[in-house]
Short mmCIF file of C-alpha atoms in Angstrom, two decimals:
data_model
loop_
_atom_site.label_atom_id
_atom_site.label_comp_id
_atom_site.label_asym_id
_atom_site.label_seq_id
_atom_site.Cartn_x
_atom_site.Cartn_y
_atom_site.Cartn_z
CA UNK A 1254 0.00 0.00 0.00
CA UNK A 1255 1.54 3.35 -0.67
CA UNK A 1256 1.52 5.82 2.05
CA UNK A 1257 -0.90 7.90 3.13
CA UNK A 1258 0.19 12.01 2.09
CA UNK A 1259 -0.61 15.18 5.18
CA UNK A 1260 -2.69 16.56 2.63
CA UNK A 1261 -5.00 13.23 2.25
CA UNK A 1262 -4.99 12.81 5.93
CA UNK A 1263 -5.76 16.57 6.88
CA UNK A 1264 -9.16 16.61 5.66
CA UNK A 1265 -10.17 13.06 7.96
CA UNK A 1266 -8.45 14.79 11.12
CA UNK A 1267 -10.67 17.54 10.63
CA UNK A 1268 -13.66 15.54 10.26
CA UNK A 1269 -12.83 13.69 13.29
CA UNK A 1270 -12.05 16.85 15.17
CA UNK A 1271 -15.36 18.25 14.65
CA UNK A 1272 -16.88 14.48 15.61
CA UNK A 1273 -15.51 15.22 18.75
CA UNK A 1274 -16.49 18.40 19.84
CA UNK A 1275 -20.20 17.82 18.88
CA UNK A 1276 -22.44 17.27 21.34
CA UNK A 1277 -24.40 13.77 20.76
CA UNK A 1278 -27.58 13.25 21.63
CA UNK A 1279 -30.14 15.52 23.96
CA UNK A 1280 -27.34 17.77 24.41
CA UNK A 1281 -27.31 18.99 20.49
CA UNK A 1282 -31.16 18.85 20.64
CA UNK A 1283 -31.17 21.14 23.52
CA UNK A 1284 -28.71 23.77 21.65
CA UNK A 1285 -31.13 23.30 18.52
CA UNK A 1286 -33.86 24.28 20.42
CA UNK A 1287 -32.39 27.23 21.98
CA UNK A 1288 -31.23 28.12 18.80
CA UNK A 1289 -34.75 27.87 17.19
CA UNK A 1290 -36.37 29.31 20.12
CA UNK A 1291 -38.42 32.33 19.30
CA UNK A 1292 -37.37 35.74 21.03
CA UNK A 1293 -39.70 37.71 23.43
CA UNK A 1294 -41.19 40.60 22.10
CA UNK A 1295 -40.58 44.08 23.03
CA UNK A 1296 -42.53 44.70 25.53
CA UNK A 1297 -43.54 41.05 26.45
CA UNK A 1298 -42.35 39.53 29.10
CA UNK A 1299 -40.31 36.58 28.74
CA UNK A 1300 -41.73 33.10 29.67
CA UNK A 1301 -38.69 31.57 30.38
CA UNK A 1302 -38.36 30.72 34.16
CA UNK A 1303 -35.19 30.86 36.46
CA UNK A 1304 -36.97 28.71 38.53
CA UNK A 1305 -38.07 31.51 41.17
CA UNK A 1306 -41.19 32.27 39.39
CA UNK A 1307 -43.28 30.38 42.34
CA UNK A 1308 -41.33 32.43 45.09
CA UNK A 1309 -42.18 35.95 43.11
CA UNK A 1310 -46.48 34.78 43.39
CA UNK A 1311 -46.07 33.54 47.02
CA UNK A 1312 -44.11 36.89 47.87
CA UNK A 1313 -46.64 39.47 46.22
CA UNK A 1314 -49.55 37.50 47.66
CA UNK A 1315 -47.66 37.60 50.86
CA UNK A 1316 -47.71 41.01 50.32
CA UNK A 1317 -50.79 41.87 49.09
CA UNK A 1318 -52.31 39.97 52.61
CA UNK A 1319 -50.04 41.91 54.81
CA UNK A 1320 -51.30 45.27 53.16
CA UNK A 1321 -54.86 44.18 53.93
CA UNK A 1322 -55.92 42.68 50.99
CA UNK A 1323 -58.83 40.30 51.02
CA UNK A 1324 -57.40 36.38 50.13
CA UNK A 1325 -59.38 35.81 47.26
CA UNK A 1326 -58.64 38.82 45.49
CA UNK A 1327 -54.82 39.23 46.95
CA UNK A 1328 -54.32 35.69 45.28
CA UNK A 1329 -55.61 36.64 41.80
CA UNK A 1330 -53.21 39.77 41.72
CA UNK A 1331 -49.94 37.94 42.74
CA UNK A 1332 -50.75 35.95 39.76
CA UNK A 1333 -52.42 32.58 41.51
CA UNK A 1334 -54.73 30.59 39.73
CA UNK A 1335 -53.70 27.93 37.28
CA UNK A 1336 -50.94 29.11 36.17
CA UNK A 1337 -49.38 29.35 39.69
CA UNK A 1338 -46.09 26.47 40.15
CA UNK A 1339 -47.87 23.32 41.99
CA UNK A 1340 -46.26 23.68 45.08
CA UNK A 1341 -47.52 27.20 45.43
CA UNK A 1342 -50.95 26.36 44.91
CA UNK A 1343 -50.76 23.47 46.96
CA UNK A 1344 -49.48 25.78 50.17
CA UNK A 1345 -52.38 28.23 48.81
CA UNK A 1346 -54.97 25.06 49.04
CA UNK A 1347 -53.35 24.55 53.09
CA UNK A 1348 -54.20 27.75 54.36
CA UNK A 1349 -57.25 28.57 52.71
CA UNK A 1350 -59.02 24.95 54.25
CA UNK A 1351 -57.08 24.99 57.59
CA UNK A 1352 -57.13 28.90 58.27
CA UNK A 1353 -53.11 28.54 58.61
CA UNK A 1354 -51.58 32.21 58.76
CA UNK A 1355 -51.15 32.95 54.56
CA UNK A 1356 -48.67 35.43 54.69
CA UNK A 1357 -46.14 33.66 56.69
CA UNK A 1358 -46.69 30.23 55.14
CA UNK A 1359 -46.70 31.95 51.89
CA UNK A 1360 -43.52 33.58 52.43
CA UNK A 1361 -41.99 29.81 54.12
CA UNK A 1362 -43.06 29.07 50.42
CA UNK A 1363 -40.74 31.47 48.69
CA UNK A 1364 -37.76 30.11 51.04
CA UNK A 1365 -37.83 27.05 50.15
CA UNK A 1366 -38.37 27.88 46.22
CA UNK A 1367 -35.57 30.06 46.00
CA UNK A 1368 -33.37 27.69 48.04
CA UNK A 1369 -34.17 24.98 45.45
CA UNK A 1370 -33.37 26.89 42.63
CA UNK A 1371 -29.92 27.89 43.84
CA UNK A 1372 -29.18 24.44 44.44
CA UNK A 1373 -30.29 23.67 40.94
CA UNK A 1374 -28.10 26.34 39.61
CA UNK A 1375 -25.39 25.01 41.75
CA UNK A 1376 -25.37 21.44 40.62
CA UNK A 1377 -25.62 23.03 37.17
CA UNK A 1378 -22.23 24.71 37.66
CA UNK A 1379 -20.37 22.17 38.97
CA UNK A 1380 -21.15 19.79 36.29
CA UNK A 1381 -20.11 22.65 33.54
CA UNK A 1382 -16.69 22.02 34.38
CA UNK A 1383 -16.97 17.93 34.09
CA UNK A 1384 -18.56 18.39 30.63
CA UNK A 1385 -15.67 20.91 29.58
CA UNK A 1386 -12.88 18.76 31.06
CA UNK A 1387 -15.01 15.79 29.20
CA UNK A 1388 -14.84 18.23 25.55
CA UNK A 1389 -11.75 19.11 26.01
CA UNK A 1390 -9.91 15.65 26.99
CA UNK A 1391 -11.62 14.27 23.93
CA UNK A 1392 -10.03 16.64 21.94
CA UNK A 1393 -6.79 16.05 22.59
CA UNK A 1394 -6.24 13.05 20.99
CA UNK A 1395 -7.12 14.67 17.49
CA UNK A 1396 -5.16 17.88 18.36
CA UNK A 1397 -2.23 15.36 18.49
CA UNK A 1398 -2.67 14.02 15.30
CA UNK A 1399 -2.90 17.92 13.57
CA UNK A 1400 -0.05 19.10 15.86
CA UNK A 1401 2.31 15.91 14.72
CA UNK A 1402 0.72 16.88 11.11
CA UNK A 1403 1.90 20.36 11.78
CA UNK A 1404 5.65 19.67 12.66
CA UNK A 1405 6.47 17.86 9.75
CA UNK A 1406 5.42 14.41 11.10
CA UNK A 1407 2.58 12.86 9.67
CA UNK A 1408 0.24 10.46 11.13
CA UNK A 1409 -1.88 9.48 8.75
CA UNK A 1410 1.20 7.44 7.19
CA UNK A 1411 1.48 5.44 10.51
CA UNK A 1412 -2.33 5.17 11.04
CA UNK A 1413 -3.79 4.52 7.88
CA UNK A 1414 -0.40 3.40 5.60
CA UNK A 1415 -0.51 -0.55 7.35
CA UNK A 1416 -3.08 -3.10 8.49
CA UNK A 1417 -1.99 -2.57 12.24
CA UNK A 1418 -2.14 1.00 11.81
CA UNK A 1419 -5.59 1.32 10.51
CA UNK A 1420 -6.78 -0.84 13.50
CA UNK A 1421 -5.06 1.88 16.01
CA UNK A 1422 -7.10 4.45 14.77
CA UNK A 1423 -10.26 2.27 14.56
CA UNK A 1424 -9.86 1.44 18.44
CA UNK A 1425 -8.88 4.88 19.20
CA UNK A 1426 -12.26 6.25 17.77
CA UNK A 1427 -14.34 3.53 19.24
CA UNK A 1428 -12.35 4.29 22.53
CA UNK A 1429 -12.64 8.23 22.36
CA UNK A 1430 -16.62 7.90 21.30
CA UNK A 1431 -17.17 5.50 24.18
CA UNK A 1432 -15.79 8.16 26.53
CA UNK A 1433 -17.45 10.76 25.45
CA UNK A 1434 -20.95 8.53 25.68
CA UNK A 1435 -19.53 7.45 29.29
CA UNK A 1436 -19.09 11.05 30.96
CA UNK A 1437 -22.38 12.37 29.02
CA UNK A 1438 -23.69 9.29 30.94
CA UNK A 1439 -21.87 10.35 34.05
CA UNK A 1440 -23.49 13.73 33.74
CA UNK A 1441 -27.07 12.76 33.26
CA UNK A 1442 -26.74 10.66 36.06
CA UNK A 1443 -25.88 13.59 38.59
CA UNK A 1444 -28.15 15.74 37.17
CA UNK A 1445 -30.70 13.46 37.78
CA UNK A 1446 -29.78 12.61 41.25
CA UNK A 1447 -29.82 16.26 41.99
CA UNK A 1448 -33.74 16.64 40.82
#
């Protein structure tokens, strides 16, 4: 077999590089969908939630009761109703059939939302650094191969130029995809244990 040349080889580095550093899976869905997402108009609000939108109802109806407003009506304001995050309406339902202080269980409400959206937003900061470290460690292995490219030292003739070559890089990409699907599964799984 005659030897692979850089310039045959480049083009299959680069395609592997950009293998790499795609996202597979729910992740690239995800992007797409943010990507496709329509943008609020001006002067709409914006629907997406930070996951505090439950503590901002229980607060203003918290509010609205302290300033003397009657329950029924102080709930419609702050924006109860339907629409109102489940565990807010279920605290709502509480007080209004056991006569439970509103205000202060209302505001016990709001606590505990906020408190579990920081610790969503925590969890989702600390695994941003294991999916970098993830990207990035893939990556190296096909930075390698452009860097040896680079200095003069081809790869390709080593990896695809002989039988035992061309097996190398076969069980490197099955090995570098099977990491990749291995710490994606590694993420899920915390995010998922974090609720």
């Amino acid at each position: 077999m005659r030897p692979v040349s850089p310039a045959e080889g480049l083009p299959v580095a680069a395609l592997l590089l950009a293998a790499a550093l795609v996202r597979p899976g729910p992740g690239l869905r995800r992007a797409r969908s943010r990507w496709t997402r329509p943008r609020p108009r001006a002067g709409r609000r914006d629907t997406r939630d930070d996951g505090t939108a439950g503590a901002r109802t229980a607060e203003r109806a918290a509010a609205l009761l302290r300033a003397g407003v009657a329950p029924a009506s102080a709930w419609q304001h702050a924006g109860g109703g339907a629409d109102a995050p489940a565990d807010v309406r279920a605290v709502w339902r509480l007080v209004t059939v056991t006569g439970a202080p509103a205000a202060e269980a209302l505001d016990a409400c709001a606590g505990g939302v906020r408190a579990d959206a920081a610790a969503r937003a925590a969890v989702r900061t600390a695994l941003a650094g294991a999916r970098v470290s993830a990207r990035t460690v893939s990556a190296l292995p096909l930075l390698g191969l452009v860097l040896g490219a680079a200095l003069g030292a081809p790869p390709w003739v080593a990896l695809l130029g002989s039988a035992p070559g061309r097996l190398c890089a076969v069980a490197g990409g099955v090995l570098l995809c099977a990491g990749r699907w291995w710490s994606a599964r590694l993420v899920a799984a915390a995010e998922r244990a974090a609720g």
